PDB file of C-alpha atoms in Angstrom:
ATOM      1  CA  UNK A   1      56.950  87.101  55.992  1.00  0.00           C
ATOM      2  CA  UNK A   2      58.394  84.050  54.243  1.00  0.00           C
ATOM      3  CA  UNK A   3      61.427  86.029  53.044  1.00  0.00           C
ATOM      4  CA  UNK A   4      62.084  87.233  56.572  1.00  0.00           C
ATOM      5  CA  UNK A   5      61.962  83.690  57.958  1.00  0.00           C
ATOM      6  CA  UNK A   6      64.245  82.531  55.138  1.00  0.00           C
ATOM      7  CA  UNK A   7      66.793  85.246  55.990  1.00  0.00           C
ATOM      8  CA  UNK A   8      66.714  84.299  59.674  1.00  0.00           C
ATOM      9  CA  UNK A   9      67.204  80.622  58.854  1.00  0.00           C
ATOM     10  CA  UNK A  10      70.212  81.431  56.660  1.00  0.00           C
ATOM     11  CA  UNK A  11      71.681  83.660  59.378  1.00  0.00           C
ATOM     12  CA  UNK A  12      71.416  81.012  62.093  1.00  0.00           C
ATOM     13  CA  UNK A  13      72.533  78.180  59.819  1.00  0.00           C
ATOM     14  CA  UNK A  14      75.624  80.139  58.764  1.00  0.00           C
ATOM     15  CA  UNK A  15      76.520  80.895  62.383  1.00  0.00           C
ATOM     16  CA  UNK A  16      76.148  77.249  63.376  1.00  0.00           C
ATOM     17  CA  UNK A  17      78.117  76.036  60.366  1.00  0.00           C
ATOM     18  CA  UNK A  18      80.919  78.573  60.949  1.00  0.00           C
ATOM     19  CA  UNK A  19      81.256  77.610  64.643  1.00  0.00           C
ATOM     20  CA  UNK A  20      81.386  73.940  63.694  1.00  0.00           C
ATOM     21  CA  UNK A  21      84.000  74.564  60.970  1.00  0.00           C
ATOM     22  CA  UNK A  22      86.210  76.639  63.296  1.00  0.00           C
ATOM     23  CA  UNK A  23      86.099  73.881  65.939  1.00  0.00           C
ATOM     24  CA  UNK A  24      86.886  71.236  63.307  1.00  0.00           C
ATOM     25  CA  UNK A  25      89.741  73.312  61.881  1.00  0.00           C
ATOM     26  CA  UNK A  26      91.219  73.814  65.358  1.00  0.00           C
ATOM     27  CA  UNK A  27      91.073  70.068  66.070  1.00  0.00           C
ATOM     28  CA  UNK A  28      92.689  69.202  62.734  1.00  0.00           C
ATOM     29  CA  UNK A  29      95.531  71.686  63.291  1.00  0.00           C
ATOM     30  CA  UNK A  30      96.119  70.315  66.801  1.00  0.00           C
ATOM     31  CA  UNK A  31      96.336  66.828  65.282  1.00  0.00           C
ATOM     32  CA  UNK A  32      98.892  68.000  62.697  1.00  0.00           C
ATOM     33  CA  UNK A  33      96.544  67.728  59.712  1.00  0.00           C
ATOM     34  CA  UNK A  34      96.278  70.280  56.894  1.00  0.00           C
ATOM     35  CA  UNK A  35      93.260  72.608  56.795  1.00  0.00           C
ATOM     36  CA  UNK A  36      91.593  75.125  54.506  1.00  0.00           C
ATOM     37  CA  UNK A  37      90.415  78.474  55.837  1.00  0.00           C
ATOM     38  CA  UNK A  38      87.985  80.571  53.765  1.00  0.00           C
ATOM     39  CA  UNK A  39      89.615  83.862  52.911  1.00  0.00           C
ATOM     40  CA  UNK A  40      89.527  86.937  50.714  1.00  0.00           C
ATOM     41  CA  UNK A  41      92.846  88.414  49.705  1.00  0.00           C
ATOM     42  CA  UNK A  42      94.290  91.307  47.783  1.00  0.00           C
ATOM     43  CA  UNK A  43      97.926  91.951  46.940  1.00  0.00           C
ATOM     44  CA  UNK A  44      98.863  95.592  47.452  1.00  0.00           C
ATOM     45  CA  UNK A  45      99.199  96.301  43.728  1.00  0.00           C
ATOM     46  CA  UNK A  46      95.622  95.180  42.895  1.00  0.00           C
ATOM     47  CA  UNK A  47      92.355  96.937  43.570  1.00  0.00           C
ATOM     48  CA  UNK A  48      89.869  94.103  44.134  1.00  0.00           C
ATOM     49  CA  UNK A  49      89.693  91.253  46.592  1.00  0.00           C
ATOM     50  CA  UNK A  50      89.622  87.643  45.408  1.00  0.00           C
ATOM     51  CA  UNK A  51      87.728  84.944  47.276  1.00  0.00           C
ATOM     52  CA  UNK A  52      89.573  81.733  47.954  1.00  0.00           C
ATOM     53  CA  UNK A  53      91.073  79.782  50.821  1.00  0.00           C
ATOM     54  CA  UNK A  54      94.280  79.554  52.785  1.00  0.00           C
ATOM     55  CA  UNK A  55      95.739  76.053  52.740  1.00  0.00           C
ATOM     56  CA  UNK A  56      97.558  75.678  56.060  1.00  0.00           C
ATOM     57  CA  UNK A  57      99.793  72.698  56.786  1.00  0.00           C
ATOM     58  CA  UNK A  58     101.060  72.635  60.387  1.00  0.00           C
ATOM     59  CA  UNK A  59     104.776  73.349  60.551  1.00  0.00           C
ATOM     60  CA  UNK A  60     105.128  74.241  56.862  1.00  0.00           C
ATOM     61  CA  UNK A  61     107.325  77.145  55.837  1.00  0.00           C
ATOM     62  CA  UNK A  62     104.572  78.691  53.710  1.00  0.00           C
ATOM     63  CA  UNK A  63     100.806  79.008  53.471  1.00  0.00           C
ATOM     64  CA  UNK A  64      99.147  78.682  50.080  1.00  0.00           C
ATOM     65  CA  UNK A  65      96.488  81.165  49.056  1.00  0.00           C
ATOM     66  CA  UNK A  66      94.347  79.381  46.461  1.00  0.00           C
ATOM     67  CA  UNK A  67      91.574  80.979  44.407  1.00  0.00           C
ATOM     68  CA  UNK A  68      89.774  80.036  41.227  1.00  0.00           C
ATOM     69  CA  UNK A  69      90.519  83.383  39.618  1.00  0.00           C
ATOM     70  CA  UNK A  70      94.203  83.826  40.439  1.00  0.00           C
ATOM     71  CA  UNK A  71      95.416  80.293  41.027  1.00  0.00           C
ATOM     72  CA  UNK A  72      97.932  79.662  43.780  1.00  0.00           C
ATOM     73  CA  UNK A  73     100.103  82.151  45.661  1.00  0.00           C
ATOM     74  CA  UNK A  74     102.531  80.868  48.294  1.00  0.00           C
ATOM     75  CA  UNK A  75     102.977  83.181  51.272  1.00  0.00           C
ATOM     76  CA  UNK A  76     106.289  82.464  53.037  1.00  0.00           C
ATOM     77  CA  UNK A  77     105.973  82.232  56.809  1.00  0.00           C
ATOM     78  CA  UNK A  78     107.897  84.437  59.202  1.00  0.00           C
ATOM     79  CA  UNK A  79     106.669  87.818  57.979  1.00  0.00           C
ATOM     80  CA  UNK A  80     105.045  90.656  59.847  1.00  0.00           C
ATOM     81  CA  UNK A  81     101.447  91.728  60.297  1.00  0.00           C
ATOM     82  CA  UNK A  82     100.300  95.274  59.614  1.00  0.00           C
ATOM     83  CA  UNK A  83      97.156  97.312  60.042  1.00  0.00           C
ATOM     84  CA  UNK A  84      94.282  96.450  57.682  1.00  0.00           C
ATOM     85  CA  UNK A  85      92.582  98.713  55.236  1.00  0.00           C
ATOM     86  CA  UNK A  86      89.689 100.240  57.198  1.00  0.00           C
ATOM     87  CA  UNK A  87      87.171 100.680  54.378  1.00  0.00           C
ATOM     88  CA  UNK A  88      87.335  97.339  52.590  1.00  0.00           C
ATOM     89  CA  UNK A  89      85.870  94.850  55.048  1.00  0.00           C
ATOM     90  CA  UNK A  90      83.237  92.454  53.707  1.00  0.00           C
ATOM     91  CA  UNK A  91      81.316  92.420  56.990  1.00  0.00           C
ATOM     92  CA  UNK A  92      81.833  92.962  60.698  1.00  0.00           C
ATOM     93  CA  UNK A  93      82.542  89.266  61.263  1.00  0.00           C
ATOM     94  CA  UNK A  94      85.442  89.286  58.819  1.00  0.00           C
ATOM     95  CA  UNK A  95      88.681  90.506  60.365  1.00  0.00           C
ATOM     96  CA  UNK A  96      91.256  92.019  58.060  1.00  0.00           C
ATOM     97  CA  UNK A  97      95.000  92.114  58.425  1.00  0.00           C
ATOM     98  CA  UNK A  98      97.938  93.069  56.261  1.00  0.00           C
ATOM     99  CA  UNK A  99     100.724  90.483  55.913  1.00  0.00           C
ATOM    100  CA  UNK A 100     104.193  91.353  54.643  1.00  0.00           C
ATOM    101  CA  UNK A 101     106.147  88.200  53.709  1.00  0.00           C
ATOM    102  CA  UNK A 102     109.856  88.148  54.596  1.00  0.00           C
ATOM    103  CA  UNK A 103     112.446  89.191  52.048  1.00  0.00           C
ATOM    104  CA  UNK A 104     111.005  92.298  50.377  1.00  0.00           C
ATOM    105  CA  UNK A 105     107.762  90.629  49.391  1.00  0.00           C
ATOM    106  CA  UNK A 106     104.593  92.485  48.539  1.00  0.00           C
ATOM    107  CA  UNK A 107     102.053  93.336  51.255  1.00  0.00           C
ATOM    108  CA  UNK A 108      98.978  91.099  51.030  1.00  0.00           C
ATOM    109  CA  UNK A 109      95.708  92.080  52.676  1.00  0.00           C
ATOM    110  CA  UNK A 110      93.863  89.074  54.099  1.00  0.00           C
ATOM    111  CA  UNK A 111      90.289  88.932  55.337  1.00  0.00           C
ATOM    112  CA  UNK A 112      89.094  85.913  57.300  1.00  0.00           C
ATOM    113  CA  UNK A 113      86.280  85.286  59.731  1.00  0.00           C
ATOM    114  CA  UNK A 114      87.455  86.700  63.055  1.00  0.00           C
ATOM    115  CA  UNK A 115      87.374  83.247  64.655  1.00  0.00           C
ATOM    116  CA  UNK A 116      90.042  82.018  62.195  1.00  0.00           C
ATOM    117  CA  UNK A 117      92.385  84.987  62.662  1.00  0.00           C
ATOM    118  CA  UNK A 118      94.451  83.498  65.540  1.00  0.00           C
ATOM    119  CA  UNK A 119      95.084  80.351  63.440  1.00  0.00           C
ATOM    120  CA  UNK A 120      96.213  82.448  60.481  1.00  0.00           C
ATOM    121  CA  UNK A 121      98.557  84.500  62.675  1.00  0.00           C
ATOM    122  CA  UNK A 122     100.185  81.388  64.132  1.00  0.00           C
ATOM    123  CA  UNK A 123     100.487  79.688  60.725  1.00  0.00           C
ATOM    124  CA  UNK A 124     102.169  82.701  59.120  1.00  0.00           C
ATOM    125  CA  UNK A 125     104.165  84.148  62.019  1.00  0.00           C
ATOM    126  CA  UNK A 126     105.332  81.049  63.906  1.00  0.00           C
ATOM    127  CA  UNK A 127     104.748  77.824  61.941  1.00  0.00           C
ATOM    128  CA  UNK A 128     107.407  75.903  63.881  1.00  0.00           C
ATOM    129  CA  UNK A 129     105.193  76.030  66.978  1.00  0.00           C
ATOM    130  CA  UNK A 130     102.725  73.779  65.130  1.00  0.00           C
ATOM    131  CA  UNK A 131     105.213  71.089  64.151  1.00  0.00           C
ATOM    132  CA  UNK A 132     104.401  67.682  65.484  1.00  0.00           C
ATOM    133  CA  UNK A 133     107.120  65.425  66.781  1.00  0.00           C
TER     134      UNK A 133
END
């Protein structure tokens, strides 16, 4: 019974924390401050996903994908989004999308919590809309 209660506590705590972090991230972006979004990513040529974070600076021309394993990968903004891989999702809460950077770049599959996905789309597709005066 104790394990069950522990699992329920972790489930509710994670949901509360994630809602709080999404609200905080939205406020920081609206204020023109940089944010980090938890993410898993996989370039098309690799087989496994790497956990890391997207470092988004409002109005910047690129978004940095930073992980401990692979270091830093800059994703130029202004690319296109494509359908995700259907069988590689971490969980139902994590939305996946394929991002093709402009200029013959390599397709990168990104997985973020579904509540962060609109922020990621704006940061990569239309970063000029986030520029502050």
